[in-house]
């Protein structure tokens, strides 16, 4: 059985979805947002993100991970924080021995909806 955990990393919010292959398009089993407490220090927010992601992994038992590649960031400080959140996501998946690849956002949208430039509403329409 293939069960994919897709992640859209961020420090303030990390989106996630658990998908399985379906007859014509993937089936979305669950989805949500991981939100570390913004009042905590950077190191504690990264720790919170890892703990929340571990809970999702434990609950859904994914066999494969897909992490969205970052967009070009306008501000260097934003890029560094995003990189830290991505690193936590990749490390947490690796800790659980989950084979993971990184994909461009348009690639993920095409796999989920059939269109590479799908809107968020088109993706939400597939959610349970």
Coordinates of N, CA, C and O in Angstrom, one line a residue:
X1 N 0.8 -1.2 0.0 CA 0.0 0.0 0.0 C 0.9 1.2 0.0 O 1.8 1.3 0.7
X2 N 0.5 2.2 -0.8 CA 1.2 3.5 -0.9 C 0.3 4.5 -0.2 O -0.8 4.6 -0.5
X3 N 0.9 5.2 0.8 CA 0.2 6.3 1.5 C 1.2 7.4 1.5 O 2.3 7.3 2.1
X4 N 0.9 8.5 0.9 CA 1.8 9.7 0.8 C 1.4 10.8 1.7 O 0.2 11.1 1.8
X5 N 2.4 11.3 2.4 CA 2.2 12.5 3.2 C 2.8 13.6 2.5 O 4.1 13.7 2.3
X6 N 2.0 14.6 2.0 CA 2.5 15.7 1.3 C 2.6 16.9 2.3 O 1.7 17.1 3.1
X7 N 3.7 17.6 2.2 CA 4.0 18.8 3.1 C 4.3 20.0 2.3 O 5.0 20.0 1.4
X8 N 3.7 21.1 2.8 CA 4.0 22.5 2.3 C 4.6 23.2 3.5 O 3.8 23.8 4.3
X9 N 5.9 23.2 3.6 CA 6.5 23.7 4.9 C 6.5 25.2 5.1 O 6.5 25.9 4.1
X10 N 6.4 25.6 6.3 CA 6.5 27.0 6.7 C 6.6 27.0 8.2 O 6.2 26.1 8.9
X11 N 7.1 28.1 8.7 CA 7.3 28.2 10.2 C 6.0 28.6 10.9 O 5.7 28.1 11.9
X12 N 5.3 29.5 10.3 CA 4.0 29.9 10.9 C 2.9 28.8 10.7 O 2.1 28.6 11.6
X13 N 2.9 28.2 9.5 CA 2.0 27.1 9.2 C 2.6 26.2 8.2 O 3.2 26.6 7.2
X14 N 2.5 24.9 8.4 CA 2.9 23.9 7.5 C 1.6 23.1 7.1 O 1.0 22.5 8.0
X15 N 1.3 23.1 5.9 CA 0.2 22.4 5.4 C 0.5 20.9 5.2 O 1.7 20.6 4.8
X16 N -0.4 20.0 5.4 CA -0.2 18.6 5.2 C -1.4 17.9 4.7 O -2.5 18.4 4.9
X17 N -1.2 16.8 3.9 CA -2.3 16.0 3.4 C -1.8 14.6 3.3 O -0.7 14.3 2.9
X18 N -2.7 13.6 3.6 CA -2.4 12.2 3.4 C -3.2 11.7 2.3 O -4.4 11.9 2.3
X19 N -2.5 11.2 1.3 CA -3.2 10.7 0.1 C -2.8 9.3 -0.3 O -1.7 8.8 0.1
X20 N -3.8 8.6 -0.9 CA -3.5 7.3 -1.4 C -4.0 7.3 -2.9 O -4.9 8.0 -3.3
X21 N -3.3 6.4 -3.7 CA -3.8 6.4 -5.1 C -5.2 5.9 -5.2 O -5.7 5.1 -4.5
X22 N -5.9 6.6 -6.1 CA -7.3 6.2 -6.4 C -7.4 5.7 -7.8 O -6.5 5.7 -8.6
X23 N -8.6 5.3 -8.3 CA -8.8 4.8 -9.6 C -8.5 5.8 -10.7 O -7.9 5.5 -11.7
X24 N -8.8 7.1 -10.5 CA -8.6 8.1 -11.5 C -7.8 9.3 -10.9 O -7.1 9.9 -11.7
X25 N -7.9 9.5 -9.7 CA -7.1 10.6 -9.0 C -6.9 10.2 -7.6 O -7.5 9.3 -7.1
X26 N -5.9 10.8 -6.9 CA -5.6 10.4 -5.5 C -6.8 10.6 -4.6 O -7.6 11.6 -4.8
X27 N -6.9 9.8 -3.6 CA -7.9 10.0 -2.6 C -7.2 10.7 -1.4 O -6.2 10.2 -0.9
X28 N -7.8 11.7 -0.9 CA -7.3 12.5 0.2 C -8.0 11.9 1.5 O -9.2 12.0 1.6
X29 N -7.2 11.3 2.3 CA -7.7 10.7 3.6 C -7.8 11.7 4.7 O -8.7 11.6 5.5
X30 N -6.9 12.7 4.8 CA -6.9 13.6 5.8 C -6.0 14.8 5.4 O -5.1 14.7 4.6
X31 N -6.2 15.9 6.1 CA -5.4 17.1 5.8 C -5.5 18.1 7.0 O -6.3 17.9 7.8
X32 N -4.6 19.0 7.0 CA -4.6 20.0 8.1 C -3.4 20.9 8.1 O -2.7 21.0 7.1
X33 N -3.2 21.7 9.1 CA -2.2 22.7 9.2 C -1.5 22.5 10.6 O -2.2 22.5 11.6
X34 N -0.2 22.5 10.5 CA 0.6 22.5 11.8 C 1.0 23.9 12.1 O 1.6 24.6 11.2
X35 N 0.7 24.4 13.2 CA 0.9 25.8 13.6 C 1.7 25.9 14.9 O 1.0 25.9 16.0
X36 N 3.0 26.0 14.8 CA 3.7 26.2 16.1 C 3.3 27.5 16.7 O 2.9 28.5 16.0
X37 N 3.4 27.6 18.0 CA 3.0 28.9 18.7 C 4.0 30.0 18.3 O 5.2 29.9 18.5
X38 N 3.4 31.1 17.8 CA 4.3 32.2 17.3 C 5.0 33.0 18.4 O 5.9 33.7 18.1
X39 N 4.6 32.8 19.6 CA 5.2 33.6 20.7 C 6.5 32.9 21.2 O 7.2 33.5 22.0
X40 N 6.7 31.7 20.8 CA 7.9 30.9 21.2 C 9.1 31.3 20.4 O 9.0 31.9 19.3
X41 N 10.3 31.0 20.9 CA 11.5 31.3 20.2 C 11.6 30.4 19.0 O 10.9 29.4 18.8
X42 N 12.5 30.8 18.1 CA 12.7 30.0 16.8 C 12.9 28.6 17.1 O 12.3 27.7 16.5
X43 N 13.9 28.3 18.0 CA 14.2 26.9 18.2 C 13.0 26.1 18.8 O 12.8 24.9 18.4
X44 N 12.2 26.7 19.6 CA 11.1 26.0 20.2 C 9.9 25.9 19.1 O 9.2 24.8 19.2
X45 N 9.8 26.8 18.2 CA 8.8 26.7 17.2 C 9.2 25.5 16.2 O 8.4 24.7 15.8
X46 N 10.5 25.4 15.9 CA 11.0 24.3 15.1 C 10.7 22.9 15.8 O 10.3 22.0 15.2
X47 N 11.0 22.9 17.1 CA 10.7 21.7 17.9 C 9.2 21.4 17.9 O 8.9 20.2 17.7
X48 N 8.4 22.4 18.1 CA 6.9 22.1 18.0 C 6.5 21.6 16.7 O 5.7 20.7 16.6
X49 N 7.1 22.1 15.6 CA 6.7 21.7 14.3 C 7.1 20.2 14.1 O 6.3 19.4 13.7
X50 N 8.3 19.8 14.6 CA 8.7 18.4 14.5 C 7.7 17.5 15.4 O 7.3 16.4 14.9
X51 N 7.4 17.9 16.6 CA 6.5 17.1 17.4 C 5.1 17.0 16.7 O 4.5 15.9 16.8
X52 N 4.6 18.0 16.2 CA 3.3 18.0 15.5 C 3.3 17.1 14.3 O 2.4 16.3 14.1
X53 N 4.4 17.1 13.6 CA 4.6 16.3 12.4 C 4.7 14.8 12.8 O 4.1 13.9 12.2
X54 N 5.4 14.6 13.9 CA 5.5 13.2 14.4 C 4.1 12.6 14.7 O 3.9 11.4 14.5
X55 N 3.3 13.5 15.3 CA 1.9 13.0 15.6 C 1.1 12.6 14.3 O 0.4 11.6 14.3
X56 N 1.3 13.4 13.3 CA 0.6 13.1 12.0 C 1.1 11.8 11.5 O 0.4 10.9 11.0
X57 N 2.5 11.6 11.5 CA 3.1 10.4 11.0 C 2.6 9.2 11.8 O 2.2 8.1 11.2
X58 N 2.5 9.3 13.1 CA 2.1 8.2 13.9 C 0.6 7.9 13.6 O 0.2 6.7 13.6
X59 N -0.2 8.9 13.4 CA -1.7 8.6 13.2 C -1.9 8.0 11.8 O -2.9 7.2 11.7
X60 N -1.2 8.4 10.8 CA -1.5 8.0 9.5 C -0.6 7.0 8.8 O -0.9 6.4 7.8
X61 N 0.6 6.8 9.4 CA 1.5 5.8 8.9 C 1.9 5.9 7.4 O 1.7 4.9 6.6
X62 N 2.3 7.1 6.9 CA 2.7 7.2 5.5 C 3.9 6.3 5.1 O 4.7 6.1 6.0
X63 N 3.9 5.9 3.9 CA 5.0 5.1 3.4 C 5.9 6.0 2.5 O 6.9 5.5 2.1
X64 N 5.4 7.1 2.1 CA 6.1 8.0 1.2 C 5.9 9.5 1.6 O 4.8 9.8 2.1
X65 N 6.9 10.3 1.4 CA 6.8 11.7 1.7 C 7.0 12.6 0.5 O 7.9 12.2 -0.4
X66 N 6.3 13.6 0.4 CA 6.5 14.6 -0.7 C 6.5 16.0 -0.1 O 5.5 16.4 0.5
X67 N 7.6 16.7 -0.3 CA 7.8 18.0 0.3 C 7.9 19.0 -0.8 O 8.6 18.8 -1.8
X68 N 7.1 20.1 -0.7 CA 7.1 21.1 -1.7 C 8.4 21.9 -1.7 O 8.9 22.3 -0.7
X69 N 8.9 22.1 -2.9 CA 10.1 22.9 -3.1 C 9.7 24.4 -2.8 O 8.6 24.8 -3.2
X70 N 10.6 25.2 -2.3 CA 10.3 26.6 -2.0 C 10.2 27.4 -3.3 O 10.9 27.1 -4.3
X71 N 9.4 28.5 -3.2 CA 9.4 29.5 -4.2 C 10.6 30.4 -3.9 O 11.2 30.4 -2.8
X72 N 11.0 31.2 -4.8 CA 12.1 32.2 -4.6 C 11.5 33.2 -3.6 O 10.4 33.8 -3.8
X73 N 12.3 33.4 -2.6 CA 11.9 34.4 -1.5 C 12.4 35.8 -1.8 O 13.6 35.9 -2.2
X74 N 11.6 36.8 -1.5 CA 12.0 38.2 -1.7 C 13.0 38.6 -0.7 O 13.9 39.3 -1.0
X75 N 12.8 38.1 0.5 CA 13.6 38.6 1.7 C 14.5 37.4 2.1 O 14.0 36.3 2.4
X76 N 15.8 37.7 2.3 CA 16.7 36.6 2.7 C 16.3 36.0 4.1 O 16.4 34.8 4.3
X77 N 15.8 36.8 5.0 CA 15.5 36.3 6.3 C 14.3 35.3 6.2 O 14.3 34.3 6.9
X78 N 13.4 35.6 5.3 CA 12.2 34.7 5.1 C 12.7 33.4 4.5 O 12.2 32.3 4.9
X79 N 13.7 33.4 3.6 CA 14.2 32.2 3.0 C 14.9 31.4 4.0 O 14.8 30.1 4.0
X80 N 15.6 32.0 4.9 CA 16.3 31.2 6.0 C 15.4 30.5 6.9 O 15.6 29.4 7.3
X81 N 14.3 31.2 7.3 CA 13.3 30.6 8.2 C 12.6 29.5 7.5 O 12.3 28.4 8.1
X82 N 12.2 29.7 6.2 CA 11.6 28.6 5.4 C 12.5 27.4 5.3 O 12.1 26.3 5.5
X83 N 13.8 27.7 5.1 CA 14.7 26.6 5.0 C 14.8 25.8 6.3 O 14.9 24.6 6.2
X84 N 14.7 26.5 7.4 CA 14.8 25.8 8.7 C 13.5 24.9 8.9 O 13.6 23.7 9.3
X85 N 12.4 25.4 8.5 CA 11.1 24.6 8.6 C 11.2 23.4 7.6 O 10.8 22.3 8.0
X86 N 11.7 23.6 6.4 CA 11.8 22.5 5.5 C 12.8 21.5 6.0 O 12.5 20.2 5.9
X87 N 13.9 21.9 6.6 CA 14.8 21.0 7.2 C 14.2 20.1 8.3 O 14.5 18.9 8.3
X88 N 13.4 20.7 9.1 CA 12.7 20.0 10.2 C 11.8 18.9 9.6 O 11.8 17.8 10.0
X89 N 11.1 19.3 8.5 CA 10.1 18.4 7.9 C 10.9 17.2 7.3 O 10.6 16.0 7.5
X90 N 12.0 17.5 6.5 CA 12.8 16.5 5.9 C 13.4 15.5 6.9 O 13.4 14.3 6.8
X91 N 14.0 16.1 8.0 CA 14.6 15.3 9.0 C 13.6 14.4 9.7 O 13.9 13.3 10.0
X92 N 12.4 15.0 10.1 CA 11.4 14.2 10.8 C 10.9 13.0 9.9 O 10.8 11.9 10.4
X93 N 10.8 13.2 8.6 CA 10.4 12.1 7.7 C 11.5 11.1 7.7 O 11.3 9.9 7.7
X94 N 12.8 11.5 7.6 CA 13.9 10.6 7.6 C 14.0 9.8 8.9 O 14.4 8.6 8.9
X95 N 13.7 10.5 10.0 CA 13.7 9.7 11.3 C 12.8 8.5 11.3 O 13.1 7.5 11.9
X96 N 11.7 8.7 10.5 CA 10.7 7.6 10.5 C 11.0 6.7 9.2 O 10.1 5.9 8.9
X97 N 12.1 6.8 8.6 CA 12.5 6.0 7.5 C 11.5 6.1 6.3 O 11.2 5.1 5.7
X98 N 10.9 7.3 6.1 CA 9.9 7.5 5.1 C 10.7 8.1 3.9 O 11.3 9.1 3.9
X99 N 10.6 7.3 2.8 CA 11.3 7.8 1.5 C 10.6 9.1 1.1 O 9.4 9.1 1.0
X100 N 11.4 10.1 0.8 CA 10.9 11.4 0.6 C 11.5 12.0 -0.7 O 12.7 11.9 -0.9
X101 N 10.7 12.7 -1.4 CA 11.2 13.5 -2.6 C 10.6 14.9 -2.5 O 9.6 15.1 -1.8
X102 N 11.3 15.8 -3.2 CA 10.9 17.2 -3.2 C 10.3 17.5 -4.6 O 10.8 17.0 -5.6
X103 N 9.2 18.2 -4.6 CA 8.5 18.5 -5.9 C 8.2 20.0 -6.0 O 7.9 20.6 -5.0
X104 N 8.1 20.5 -7.2 CA 7.6 21.8 -7.4 C 6.1 21.9 -7.2 O 5.4 20.9 -7.4
X105 N 5.6 23.0 -6.7 CA 4.2 23.1 -6.4 C 3.3 22.7 -7.6 O 2.3 22.1 -7.4
X106 N 3.7 23.1 -8.8 CA 2.8 22.8 -9.9 C 2.8 21.3 -10.2 O 1.8 20.8 -10.7
X107 N 3.9 20.6 -9.9 CA 3.9 19.2 -10.1 C 2.9 18.5 -9.1 O 2.2 17.6 -9.5
X108 N 2.9 19.0 -7.9 CA 2.0 18.4 -6.9 C 0.5 18.7 -7.3 O -0.3 17.8 -7.2
X109 N 0.2 19.9 -7.7 CA -1.1 20.2 -8.1 C -1.6 19.4 -9.3 O -2.7 19.0 -9.3
X110 N -0.7 19.2 -10.3 CA -1.1 18.3 -11.4 C -1.4 16.9 -11.0 O -2.3 16.3 -11.5
X111 N -0.6 16.4 -10.1 CA -0.8 15.0 -9.6 C -2.2 14.9 -8.9 O -2.9 13.9 -9.1
X112 N -2.5 15.9 -8.1 CA -3.7 15.9 -7.3 C -4.9 16.2 -8.1 O -6.0 15.5 -8.0
X113 N -4.9 17.2 -8.9 CA -6.1 17.7 -9.6 C -6.1 17.4 -11.1 O -7.1 17.5 -11.8
X114 N -4.9 17.1 -11.7 CA -4.8 17.0 -13.1 C -4.4 18.2 -13.8 O -4.2 18.2 -15.0
X115 N -4.4 19.3 -13.1 CA -4.0 20.6 -13.7 C -2.8 21.2 -12.8 O -3.0 21.4 -11.6
X116 N -1.8 21.6 -13.5 CA -0.6 22.2 -12.8 C -0.8 23.5 -12.2 O -0.1 23.9 -11.3
X117 N -1.8 24.3 -12.7 CA -2.0 25.6 -12.1 C -3.4 25.7 -11.4 O -4.1 26.7 -11.5
X118 N -3.7 24.6 -10.8 CA -5.0 24.6 -10.1 C -5.1 25.6 -8.9 O -4.0 25.9 -8.3
X119 N -6.2 26.1 -8.6 CA -6.4 27.0 -7.5 C -6.5 26.2 -6.2 O -6.7 25.0 -6.2
X120 N -6.4 26.9 -5.1 CA -6.5 26.3 -3.8 C -8.0 25.7 -3.7 O -8.2 24.7 -3.0
X121 N -8.9 26.4 -4.3 CA -10.3 25.9 -4.2 C -10.5 24.6 -4.9 O -11.2 23.7 -4.5
X122 N -9.8 24.4 -6.0 CA -9.8 23.1 -6.8 C -9.2 22.0 -5.9 O -9.8 20.9 -5.9
X123 N -8.2 22.3 -5.2 CA -7.6 21.3 -4.3 C -8.5 21.0 -3.1 O -8.8 19.9 -2.8
X124 N -9.1 22.1 -2.5 CA -10.0 21.9 -1.4 C -11.2 21.1 -1.8 O -11.8 20.3 -0.9
X125 N -11.7 21.1 -3.0 CA -12.8 20.4 -3.5 C -12.6 18.8 -3.4 O -13.5 18.1 -3.3
X126 N -11.3 18.4 -3.4 CA -11.0 17.0 -3.3 C -10.9 16.5 -1.8 O -10.7 15.3 -1.6
X127 N -10.9 17.4 -0.9 CA -10.6 17.1 0.5 C -11.9 16.5 1.1 O -13.0 16.9 0.8
X128 N -11.7 15.6 2.1 CA -12.9 15.0 2.8 C -13.6 16.0 3.6 O -13.2 17.0 4.0

